[in-house]
Amino acid sequence: MHLRRRPLAALGLAIALGGCQSLSGATSTAPTEDPLAGAPPVTRGLDAQGLSTLLVAEIAGQRGDYRRATLGYLDTAERYGAPELAERAALAARFDEDPALLEEAARRWQALDPESQAPARLRASLAIQRGDWATALEQRLTLHEEGGDGDLLEFVESALDAGASPVPLLARLREATPVAGDPVDIELATALLEASVDEPAAARRRLDRLADRYPERPAVWRIGAEVALQADSPERARTIARRGLDLAPGDPRLLVVLARAEIRLGNLAAAESTTDALLDDHGDRPQLRMALARLYLEEGHPPAARRLLLPLVEEDNTPDVVFLLLGGIAEEQGEVDNALLYYRQVPPGDNFLLARASAARMLIADDRLVDARAFLRSERLDHPDLASQLTSLEVELLDAAGAREQADALLDSRLARHPDDAQLRYQRAMRAYQGGDLAAMEADLRAIIESDPGNANALNALGYTLADENVEGRLEEARSLIERALVIEPENPAIIDSRGWVEYRLGNPEAALPWLERAWAAMPDQEVAAHLIEVLWTLGERERARELTATAVERFEPRPRIDELLERLPALAP
């Protein structure tokens, strides 16, 4: 069942050093002024129908109906072959909440103006956001081959950091031929992938050639040193990093690689000297201190990380992450009560619940379940606005600790006193579903819907469950519930997926397909993939079904819905 996901952001060392550029996002907060004011002007003559469509699009955009504006611009762009209007459509789509609409606008813009780099950049950014690294690479290669800045090395580093499989990316890069783009960029990206798939000899030969031809490029030495570290050759990494620093003194990313090499060699004093120099040369900023602290933590040296972080505690606006990191260090060192003090200093905000969860888990791991529960009860009293979330957290921790009866009692007690708490009632419904008690689940979801008819999550959860369980005689009811949810949140990909799945359960695979394709474009997860694969297979599109299965097997772990589908349909196996 689809629940809303909340990604966790990480502070990268490259970002701290200002070494990476962020990709433009697919959506944005609605602007206070006309977002289309700076869009390219319409300069071609129009017939009556074209003028009418364009005027409707313009008015829709000014009124904030960006979907209608996008579709109007795209219709006119196709009719007149005008890339300027397709660009205008993409600009309008940025302010809508439908990633699939923005992807479609960017695709049609690119088709109308294949020489422009802007739509390729936009499509690459969208592909990265949905974890489609293969498509993102194709768009980056398009930029590279046209002489633009494909940033292939930066792309590969981001992909590997995100856990993307290097094998298909390497195969595609080896097929590519540097025509107009920077040859160093594509060669370094390829070398990094070669090292990631355990081909250090190939990576080293490639890097040696680059060092001979482009010794002035700091990235050549940095990647050479990083590949040496991956090959467990810290001494070679140190030599390469020092050579690079001779040519580019003070290069921050080379200094980081050098520090890592010194740590691996056991020269902690030399590493700390290097990181101190980084702080002196590039500004003693909290973000840089935190990034360097993470470096020491990754290499297994928490005392050095703590030394970097402690000065930040004395500042007026200490970042929340500092308390989290110090709490984690103290916990790792067995200083449970000290860690608890750090975790409790994280104020309400993005990291509040993470800090409380870390503290409670630590106490439970220290065989102090009673203390953990007392801690969370105290936090509920101190933060009444967050009491519901803290109760939900305690239920999850009790379940994880095998104390399900205590979790049940806590939920029942809280709901007896706060019967309108939709979050906790929804949680109780999901726990009932996991326990196989569909009647109890439905009772709680019905209670939520009765109290709040506009609760799209509850409507979708009940409708999806009836459809997924294929409850006899209730599929039309399931569709009705899902349609009600879709009216409330028309762009919610989980509800769109449910809408397609209920059509399939009703025996309408043709009607199901566009819904599931739209859901997959907006939310590519393993459950949506399983639904789409099954519908494609049923419709006889066997090759597409196998290709998507191969993608899902490579991308998702764990993948219970995909595994279950492969058991039922072994011919799907890639």
Coordinates of C-alpha atoms in Angstrom, one line a residue:
M1 CA 0.0 0.0 0.0
H2 CA 1.4 3.4 -0.9
L3 CA 2.2 5.8 1.9
R4 CA 3.6 9.2 1.5
R5 CA 7.4 9.3 1.4
R6 CA 9.6 11.9 2.8
P7 CA 13.2 12.0 1.5
L8 CA 16.0 12.6 3.9
A9 CA 18.5 15.2 2.7
A10 CA 22.3 14.8 3.3
L11 CA 24.9 17.4 3.4
G12 CA 27.6 16.4 0.9
L13 CA 31.2 17.5 1.3
A14 CA 31.4 18.6 -2.3
I15 CA 28.5 20.9 -1.7
A16 CA 30.1 22.3 1.4
L17 CA 33.2 23.1 -0.7
G18 CA 31.0 24.7 -3.4
G19 CA 32.2 22.0 -5.8
C20 CA 28.9 20.9 -7.2
Q21 CA 26.0 22.6 -9.0
S22 CA 22.4 21.7 -8.1
L23 CA 20.0 20.7 -10.8
S24 CA 16.9 22.8 -11.3
G25 CA 13.9 21.2 -9.7
A26 CA 10.8 20.0 -11.4
T27 CA 8.3 21.9 -9.3
S28 CA 8.3 25.2 -7.5
T29 CA 6.2 27.2 -5.0
A30 CA 3.5 29.2 -6.8
P31 CA 4.9 32.7 -7.5
T32 CA 3.3 35.9 -6.4
E33 CA 3.9 37.5 -9.9
D34 CA 3.1 36.1 -13.3
P35 CA 5.6 33.3 -13.8
L36 CA 5.3 33.5 -17.6
A37 CA 6.3 37.2 -17.7
G38 CA 9.8 36.3 -18.8
A39 CA 8.8 33.6 -21.3
P40 CA 9.7 34.0 -25.0
P41 CA 7.2 36.2 -26.8
V42 CA 4.7 34.8 -29.4
T43 CA 5.8 36.3 -32.7
R44 CA 4.0 34.1 -35.3
G45 CA 0.7 34.8 -36.9
L46 CA -2.2 32.6 -35.8
D47 CA -5.5 31.5 -37.2
A48 CA -8.7 31.9 -35.2
Q49 CA -8.5 28.5 -33.5
G50 CA -4.8 28.9 -32.7
L51 CA -5.4 32.4 -31.3
S52 CA -8.3 31.1 -29.2
T53 CA -6.2 28.2 -27.7
L54 CA -3.3 30.5 -27.0
L55 CA -5.5 33.2 -25.3
V56 CA -7.1 30.5 -23.1
A57 CA -3.6 29.3 -22.1
E58 CA -2.4 32.8 -21.3
I59 CA -5.4 33.5 -19.1
A60 CA -5.2 30.1 -17.4
G61 CA -1.5 30.8 -16.6
Q62 CA -2.3 34.2 -15.1
R63 CA -5.1 32.6 -13.0
G64 CA -2.8 29.9 -11.7
D65 CA -4.3 27.1 -13.7
Y66 CA -0.9 25.9 -14.9
R67 CA -2.0 22.5 -16.2
R68 CA -4.5 24.1 -18.5
A69 CA -2.0 26.7 -19.6
T70 CA 0.6 23.9 -20.3
L71 CA -1.8 21.9 -22.4
G72 CA -2.9 25.0 -24.4
Y73 CA 0.7 26.0 -25.2
L74 CA 1.6 22.4 -26.2
D75 CA -1.4 22.2 -28.5
T76 CA -0.5 25.4 -30.2
A77 CA 3.2 24.5 -30.3
E78 CA 2.5 21.3 -32.1
R79 CA 0.1 22.9 -34.5
Y80 CA 2.5 25.6 -35.6
G81 CA 5.8 23.7 -34.9
A82 CA 6.8 26.5 -32.5
P83 CA 9.5 25.6 -30.0
E84 CA 9.0 28.9 -28.3
L85 CA 5.5 27.9 -27.3
A86 CA 6.8 24.5 -26.1
E87 CA 9.3 26.3 -23.9
R88 CA 6.5 28.4 -22.6
A89 CA 4.5 25.2 -21.8
A90 CA 7.5 23.8 -19.9
L91 CA 7.7 27.0 -17.9
A92 CA 4.0 26.8 -17.0
A93 CA 4.3 23.1 -16.1
R94 CA 7.1 23.8 -13.6
F95 CA 4.4 25.4 -11.4
D96 CA 2.0 22.5 -11.6
E97 CA 2.2 19.6 -9.2
D98 CA 2.4 16.9 -11.9
P99 CA 5.9 15.7 -12.8
A100 CA 4.5 13.7 -15.7
L101 CA 3.1 16.8 -17.2
L102 CA 6.5 18.6 -16.9
E103 CA 8.2 15.6 -18.5
E104 CA 5.8 15.6 -21.4
A105 CA 6.3 19.3 -22.0
A106 CA 10.0 18.9 -21.9
R107 CA 9.9 15.9 -24.3
R108 CA 7.8 17.8 -26.8
W109 CA 10.0 20.9 -26.4
Q110 CA 13.0 18.8 -27.2
A111 CA 11.4 17.3 -30.2
L112 CA 10.5 20.7 -31.6
D113 CA 14.0 22.2 -30.9
P114 CA 16.5 19.3 -30.8
E115 CA 19.5 21.7 -31.0
S116 CA 18.6 23.4 -27.8
Q117 CA 20.4 22.3 -24.6
A118 CA 17.7 23.6 -22.2
P119 CA 15.1 20.8 -22.7
A120 CA 17.8 18.1 -22.4
R121 CA 19.0 19.6 -19.1
L122 CA 15.4 19.7 -17.8
R123 CA 14.8 16.1 -18.8
A124 CA 18.0 15.0 -17.2
S125 CA 17.0 16.7 -14.0
L126 CA 13.6 15.1 -14.0
A127 CA 15.1 11.7 -14.6
I128 CA 17.5 12.1 -11.7
Q129 CA 14.7 13.1 -9.4
R130 CA 12.8 9.9 -10.2
G131 CA 15.9 7.7 -10.0
D132 CA 16.0 6.9 -13.7
W133 CA 19.7 7.1 -14.1
A134 CA 19.8 5.6 -17.6
T135 CA 17.5 8.2 -19.1
A136 CA 19.3 11.0 -17.2
L137 CA 22.6 9.7 -18.7
E138 CA 21.1 9.8 -22.2
Q139 CA 20.2 13.4 -21.8
R140 CA 23.6 14.3 -20.4
L141 CA 25.2 12.6 -23.3
T142 CA 23.1 14.6 -25.7
L143 CA 24.4 17.7 -24.2
H144 CA 28.0 16.4 -24.3
E145 CA 27.8 15.3 -27.9
E146 CA 26.4 18.7 -29.0
G147 CA 29.4 20.4 -27.4
G148 CA 27.6 21.5 -24.3
D149 CA 28.5 21.0 -20.7
G150 CA 27.2 17.5 -19.9
D151 CA 28.9 17.4 -16.5
L152 CA 29.3 13.6 -16.9
L153 CA 31.7 13.2 -14.1
E154 CA 29.5 15.2 -11.7
F155 CA 26.6 13.1 -12.9
V156 CA 28.4 9.8 -12.3
E157 CA 29.5 10.8 -8.8
S158 CA 25.9 11.7 -7.9
A159 CA 24.6 8.5 -9.3
L160 CA 27.1 6.3 -7.4
D161 CA 26.4 8.3 -4.2
A162 CA 22.7 7.6 -4.7
G163 CA 23.4 3.8 -5.1
A164 CA 22.8 3.5 -8.8
S165 CA 24.1 0.4 -10.5
P166 CA 27.4 1.3 -12.3
V167 CA 27.2 -1.6 -14.8
P168 CA 24.6 -0.1 -17.3
L169 CA 26.0 3.4 -17.0
L170 CA 29.5 2.1 -17.8
A171 CA 28.3 0.1 -20.8
R172 CA 26.6 3.2 -22.2
L173 CA 29.6 5.5 -21.6
R174 CA 31.9 3.1 -23.4
E175 CA 29.6 3.2 -26.4
A176 CA 29.7 7.0 -26.5
T177 CA 32.3 8.8 -28.6
P178 CA 33.6 12.2 -27.5
V179 CA 32.7 14.3 -30.5
A180 CA 32.3 17.9 -29.4
G181 CA 32.2 17.8 -25.6
D182 CA 35.0 17.8 -23.1
P183 CA 37.0 14.6 -23.6
V184 CA 38.4 14.7 -20.1
D185 CA 34.9 14.8 -18.6
I186 CA 33.7 11.6 -20.3
E187 CA 37.0 9.8 -19.7
L188 CA 37.0 10.6 -16.0
A189 CA 33.4 9.5 -15.6
T190 CA 34.3 6.3 -17.4
A191 CA 37.3 5.6 -15.2
L192 CA 35.3 6.2 -12.1
L193 CA 32.7 3.7 -13.2
E194 CA 35.4 1.2 -14.2
A195 CA 36.8 1.4 -10.7
S196 CA 33.3 0.9 -9.3
V197 CA 32.8 -2.3 -11.2
D198 CA 36.1 -3.7 -10.0
E199 CA 38.1 -3.0 -13.1
P200 CA 40.9 -1.0 -11.5
A201 CA 43.5 -1.8 -14.1
A202 CA 41.3 -0.4 -16.9
A203 CA 40.6 2.7 -14.8
R204 CA 44.3 3.2 -14.0
R205 CA 45.4 2.9 -17.7
R206 CA 42.7 5.5 -18.6
L207 CA 43.8 7.9 -15.9
D208 CA 47.5 7.5 -16.7
R209 CA 46.8 8.6 -20.3
L210 CA 44.8 11.6 -19.0
A211 CA 47.6 12.6 -16.6
D212 CA 50.1 12.6 -19.5
R213 CA 47.8 14.7 -21.7
Y214 CA 46.0 16.9 -19.3
P215 CA 48.2 17.4 -16.2
E216 CA 46.8 20.9 -15.6
R217 CA 43.3 19.5 -14.8
P218 CA 42.9 19.0 -11.0
A219 CA 40.0 16.6 -11.5
V220 CA 42.4 14.2 -13.3
W221 CA 44.5 13.9 -10.1
R222 CA 41.5 13.9 -7.8
I223 CA 39.8 11.0 -9.6
G224 CA 43.1 9.2 -9.9
A225 CA 43.6 9.4 -6.1
E226 CA 40.0 8.4 -5.4
V227 CA 40.4 5.3 -7.7
A228 CA 43.5 4.4 -5.9
L229 CA 41.6 4.6 -2.6
Q230 CA 38.9 2.4 -4.0
A231 CA 41.6 -0.1 -4.9
D232 CA 42.9 0.0 -1.3
S233 CA 46.1 1.7 -2.3
P234 CA 46.2 4.7 0.1
E235 CA 49.9 5.3 -0.5
R236 CA 49.4 5.6 -4.2
A237 CA 46.4 7.9 -3.5
R238 CA 48.5 10.1 -1.4
T239 CA 51.3 10.4 -4.0
I240 CA 48.7 11.3 -6.8
A241 CA 46.9 13.8 -4.6
R242 CA 50.2 15.5 -3.7
R243 CA 51.2 15.6 -7.4
G244 CA 47.9 17.3 -8.1
L245 CA 48.3 19.8 -5.3
D246 CA 51.8 20.7 -6.7
L247 CA 49.9 21.7 -9.9
A248 CA 46.8 23.2 -8.2
P249 CA 47.9 24.3 -4.7
G250 CA 45.0 24.6 -2.3
D251 CA 42.4 22.7 -4.4
P252 CA 39.9 21.8 -1.7
R253 CA 38.7 18.5 -3.2
L254 CA 42.3 17.3 -3.6
L255 CA 43.0 18.2 0.0
V256 CA 40.0 16.1 1.1
V257 CA 41.3 13.1 -0.9
L258 CA 44.7 13.6 0.6
A259 CA 43.2 13.8 4.1
R260 CA 41.4 10.5 3.5
A261 CA 44.6 8.9 2.2
E262 CA 46.5 10.0 5.3
I263 CA 43.7 8.6 7.6
R264 CA 43.8 5.2 5.8
L265 CA 47.6 5.2 6.3
G266 CA 47.1 5.8 10.0
N267 CA 48.6 9.3 9.9
L268 CA 45.8 11.0 11.7
A269 CA 47.9 14.0 12.7
A270 CA 48.7 14.7 9.1
A271 CA 45.1 14.3 8.1
E272 CA 44.0 16.8 10.8
S273 CA 46.6 19.2 9.6
T274 CA 45.2 19.0 6.1
T275 CA 41.6 19.5 7.2
D276 CA 42.7 22.4 9.5
A277 CA 44.3 24.0 6.4
L278 CA 41.1 23.6 4.5
L279 CA 39.2 25.5 7.2
D280 CA 41.8 28.2 7.2
D281 CA 41.9 28.6 3.5
H282 CA 38.2 28.2 2.7
G283 CA 36.5 29.8 5.6
D284 CA 35.7 28.2 9.0
R285 CA 32.1 27.7 8.1
P286 CA 29.7 25.3 10.0
Q287 CA 28.8 23.5 6.8
L288 CA 32.4 22.8 6.0
R289 CA 33.1 21.7 9.6
M290 CA 30.2 19.3 9.5
A291 CA 31.2 17.8 6.1
L292 CA 34.8 17.3 7.4
A293 CA 33.4 15.7 10.5
R294 CA 31.5 13.3 8.4
L295 CA 34.7 12.4 6.6
Y296 CA 36.3 11.3 9.9
L297 CA 33.2 9.4 10.9
E298 CA 33.1 7.5 7.6
E299 CA 36.8 6.6 8.2
G300 CA 36.1 5.4 11.7
H301 CA 37.6 8.3 13.8
P302 CA 34.8 9.8 15.9
P303 CA 37.1 11.7 18.3
A304 CA 38.5 13.8 15.4
A305 CA 34.9 14.4 14.2
R306 CA 33.9 15.5 17.7
R307 CA 36.9 17.9 17.8
L308 CA 35.6 19.6 14.7
L309 CA 32.0 19.8 15.9
L310 CA 32.3 21.0 19.5
P311 CA 33.2 24.6 18.6
L312 CA 29.8 24.9 16.8
V313 CA 27.9 24.1 20.0
E314 CA 29.1 27.4 21.5
E315 CA 27.5 29.4 18.6
D316 CA 24.1 31.1 18.9
N317 CA 22.5 29.3 16.0
T318 CA 24.0 25.8 16.2
P319 CA 22.7 23.7 13.3
D320 CA 20.4 20.9 14.3
V321 CA 22.7 18.4 12.5
V322 CA 25.6 19.2 14.9
F323 CA 23.6 17.9 17.8
L324 CA 22.6 14.8 15.9
L325 CA 26.2 14.1 14.9
L326 CA 27.5 14.7 18.4
G327 CA 24.7 12.5 19.8
G328 CA 25.6 9.7 17.4
I329 CA 29.3 10.0 18.3
A330 CA 28.5 9.8 22.0
E331 CA 26.2 6.9 21.4
E332 CA 28.9 5.1 19.5
Q333 CA 31.4 5.7 22.3
G334 CA 28.9 4.2 24.8
E335 CA 28.1 7.5 26.4
V336 CA 24.3 6.9 26.5
D337 CA 23.3 9.7 28.9
N338 CA 25.6 12.2 27.1
A339 CA 24.1 11.3 23.8
L340 CA 20.6 11.7 25.2
L341 CA 21.5 15.3 26.2
Y342 CA 22.6 16.1 22.6
Y343 CA 19.6 14.5 21.0
R344 CA 17.2 16.5 23.3
Q345 CA 18.8 19.7 22.2
V346 CA 17.5 19.4 18.7
P347 CA 14.5 21.8 18.6
P348 CA 11.2 21.3 16.8
G349 CA 11.8 21.2 13.0
D350 CA 13.0 18.9 10.3
N351 CA 15.3 16.9 12.6
F352 CA 13.2 16.8 15.8
L353 CA 11.6 13.4 15.3
L354 CA 14.8 11.9 14.0
A355 CA 16.6 13.0 17.1
R356 CA 13.9 11.6 19.4
A357 CA 13.8 8.3 17.5
S358 CA 17.6 8.0 17.7
A359 CA 17.5 8.6 21.5
A360 CA 14.7 6.2 22.1
R361 CA 16.3 3.5 20.0
M362 CA 19.5 4.0 21.8
L363 CA 17.8 3.5 25.2
I364 CA 16.0 0.4 24.0
A365 CA 19.3 -1.1 22.6
D366 CA 20.8 -0.4 26.1
D367 CA 18.0 -2.6 27.5
R368 CA 16.2 0.5 28.9
L369 CA 12.8 0.2 27.3
V370 CA 11.1 1.7 30.4
D371 CA 13.4 4.7 30.2
A372 CA 12.7 5.1 26.5
R373 CA 9.0 5.2 27.0
A374 CA 9.4 7.6 29.9
F375 CA 11.5 9.8 27.7
L376 CA 8.9 9.9 24.9
R377 CA 6.1 10.5 27.4
S378 CA 8.1 13.5 28.7
E379 CA 8.6 14.8 25.2
R380 CA 4.9 14.6 24.5
L381 CA 4.3 16.8 27.6
D382 CA 6.9 19.3 26.5
H383 CA 5.8 19.4 22.9
P384 CA 2.0 18.9 22.9
D385 CA 1.8 20.0 19.2
L386 CA 3.9 17.0 18.3
A387 CA 2.2 14.5 20.7
S388 CA 0.6 12.6 17.8
Q389 CA 3.8 12.1 15.9
L390 CA 5.7 11.1 19.1
T391 CA 3.0 8.6 19.9
S392 CA 3.2 7.2 16.4
L393 CA 7.0 6.9 16.8
E394 CA 6.6 5.1 20.1
V395 CA 4.2 2.6 18.6
E396 CA 6.7 1.9 15.8
L397 CA 9.6 1.4 18.3
L398 CA 7.5 -0.9 20.5
D399 CA 6.6 -3.0 17.4
A400 CA 10.3 -3.2 16.5
A401 CA 11.1 -4.3 20.0
G402 CA 8.6 -7.1 19.9
A403 CA 6.3 -5.4 22.4
R404 CA 3.2 -5.4 20.2
E405 CA 0.7 -5.6 23.1
Q406 CA 2.2 -2.5 24.6
A407 CA 1.9 -0.8 21.2
D408 CA -1.7 -1.8 20.9
A409 CA -2.5 -0.5 24.4
L410 CA -0.8 2.8 23.7
L411 CA -2.7 3.4 20.5
D412 CA -6.0 2.3 22.0
S413 CA -5.4 4.5 25.1
R414 CA -4.5 7.6 23.0
L415 CA -7.4 7.2 20.6
A416 CA -9.8 6.7 23.5
R417 CA -8.8 10.2 24.7
H418 CA -8.4 11.7 21.2
P419 CA -10.8 9.9 18.9
D420 CA -10.4 12.4 16.1
D421 CA -6.7 11.9 15.8
A422 CA -6.6 10.8 12.2
Q423 CA -2.9 10.1 12.1
L424 CA -3.0 7.5 14.9
R425 CA -6.3 6.0 13.7
Y426 CA -4.7 5.6 10.3
Q427 CA -1.7 3.9 11.9
R428 CA -4.0 1.6 13.8
A429 CA -5.8 0.7 10.5
M430 CA -2.5 -0.1 8.8
R431 CA -1.4 -2.3 11.7
A432 CA -4.7 -4.1 11.5
Y433 CA -4.1 -4.7 7.8
Q434 CA -0.6 -6.1 8.4
G435 CA -2.2 -8.4 11.0
G436 CA -4.7 -9.6 8.5
D437 CA -7.7 -8.0 10.2
L438 CA -9.4 -6.3 7.3
A439 CA -12.6 -5.6 9.3
A440 CA -10.7 -3.7 11.9
M441 CA -8.8 -1.8 9.3
E442 CA -12.0 -0.8 7.5
A443 CA -13.7 0.3 10.7
D444 CA -10.9 2.7 11.5
L445 CA -10.7 4.0 7.9
R446 CA -14.5 4.5 7.8
A447 CA -14.2 6.5 11.1
I448 CA -11.6 8.8 9.5
I449 CA -13.7 9.3 6.4
E450 CA -16.8 10.0 8.4
S451 CA -15.0 12.6 10.5
D452 CA -13.1 14.0 7.5
P453 CA -14.7 13.2 4.1
G454 CA -11.8 15.0 2.4
N455 CA -9.1 12.7 3.8
A456 CA -7.7 11.4 0.5
N457 CA -5.3 9.0 2.2
A458 CA -8.0 7.1 4.0
L459 CA -10.2 7.0 0.9
N460 CA -7.4 5.7 -1.2
A461 CA -6.2 3.2 1.4
L462 CA -9.6 1.6 1.7
G463 CA -10.3 1.6 -2.0
Y464 CA -6.9 0.3 -2.8
T465 CA -7.2 -2.5 -0.2
L466 CA -10.5 -3.6 -1.6
A467 CA -9.0 -3.7 -5.1
D468 CA -5.7 -5.3 -4.1
E469 CA -7.4 -8.0 -2.1
N470 CA -9.9 -8.4 -4.9
V471 CA -12.8 -8.5 -2.5
E472 CA -15.7 -10.1 -4.2
G473 CA -18.6 -7.8 -5.0
R474 CA -16.8 -4.6 -3.8
L475 CA -14.6 -3.6 -6.7
E476 CA -17.1 -0.9 -7.9
E477 CA -17.1 0.5 -4.4
A478 CA -13.3 0.4 -4.5
R479 CA -13.3 2.4 -7.7
S480 CA -15.8 4.9 -6.2
L481 CA -13.6 5.5 -3.1
I482 CA -10.5 5.9 -5.2
E483 CA -12.2 8.4 -7.6
R484 CA -13.3 10.4 -4.6
A485 CA -9.6 10.5 -3.4
L486 CA -8.5 11.5 -6.9
V487 CA -10.9 14.5 -7.0
I488 CA -9.3 15.7 -3.8
E489 CA -5.7 15.1 -4.9
P490 CA -5.7 14.7 -8.6
E491 CA -2.0 14.6 -9.0
N492 CA -1.1 12.2 -6.2
P493 CA 0.8 9.3 -7.9
A494 CA -0.2 6.8 -5.3
I495 CA -3.9 7.5 -5.9
I496 CA -3.3 7.4 -9.7
D497 CA -1.7 4.0 -9.3
S498 CA -4.7 2.8 -7.3
R499 CA -7.0 4.1 -10.0
G500 CA -5.2 2.1 -12.6
W501 CA -5.0 -1.0 -10.4
V502 CA -8.8 -1.1 -9.7
E503 CA -9.5 -0.9 -13.5
Y504 CA -7.3 -3.9 -13.9
R505 CA -9.1 -5.8 -11.2
L506 CA -12.4 -4.9 -12.9
G507 CA -11.1 -6.6 -16.0
N508 CA -10.2 -3.4 -18.0
P509 CA -6.4 -3.6 -18.6
E510 CA -6.6 -1.2 -21.6
A511 CA -8.2 1.4 -19.3
A512 CA -5.7 0.6 -16.5
L513 CA -2.6 1.1 -18.7
P514 CA -2.5 5.0 -19.0
W515 CA -3.2 5.4 -15.3
L516 CA -0.3 3.1 -14.4
E517 CA 2.1 4.6 -16.9
R518 CA 1.3 8.1 -15.5
A519 CA 1.9 6.8 -11.9
W520 CA 5.2 5.2 -12.9
A521 CA 6.4 8.4 -14.5
A522 CA 5.7 10.4 -11.3
M523 CA 6.5 7.8 -8.7
P524 CA 8.8 4.9 -9.9
D525 CA 8.6 2.5 -7.0
Q526 CA 8.5 -1.3 -7.0
E527 CA 4.8 -1.6 -6.3
V528 CA 3.8 0.7 -9.2
A529 CA 6.3 -1.2 -11.4
A530 CA 4.7 -4.6 -10.5
H531 CA 1.2 -3.2 -11.4
L532 CA 2.4 -1.8 -14.7
I533 CA 4.3 -5.0 -15.6
E534 CA 1.3 -7.2 -14.9
V535 CA -1.0 -5.0 -17.1
L536 CA 1.6 -4.9 -19.9
W537 CA 1.9 -8.7 -19.8
T538 CA -1.9 -9.1 -19.8
L539 CA -2.1 -6.9 -22.9
G540 CA 0.5 -8.9 -24.7
E541 CA 3.2 -6.3 -24.5
R542 CA 5.7 -9.0 -23.4
E543 CA 8.9 -7.2 -24.4
R544 CA 8.0 -4.0 -22.6
A545 CA 7.0 -6.0 -19.5
R546 CA 10.3 -7.9 -19.5
E547 CA 12.3 -4.6 -19.9
L548 CA 10.5 -3.0 -17.0
T549 CA 11.0 -6.1 -14.9
A550 CA 14.8 -6.0 -15.6
T551 CA 14.8 -2.3 -14.6
A552 CA 12.8 -3.0 -11.4
V553 CA 15.1 -5.9 -10.4
E554 CA 18.1 -3.7 -10.9
R555 CA 16.8 -0.6 -9.2
F556 CA 14.8 -1.9 -6.2
E557 CA 15.9 -3.8 -3.1
P558 CA 13.9 -5.1 -1.4
R559 CA 11.2 -5.7 -4.0
P560 CA 8.5 -8.0 -2.6
R561 CA 5.9 -7.2 -5.2
I562 CA 8.3 -7.8 -8.1
D563 CA 9.5 -11.1 -6.5
E564 CA 5.9 -12.2 -6.0
L565 CA 5.1 -11.4 -9.6
L566 CA 8.1 -13.3 -10.9
E567 CA 6.9 -16.3 -8.9
R568 CA 3.5 -16.2 -10.6
L569 CA 4.9 -15.3 -14.0
P570 CA 8.4 -16.8 -14.3
A571 CA 8.5 -16.0 -18.0
L572 CA 8.9 -12.4 -17.0
A573 CA 12.5 -13.1 -15.8
P574 CA 15.0 -10.9 -17.7

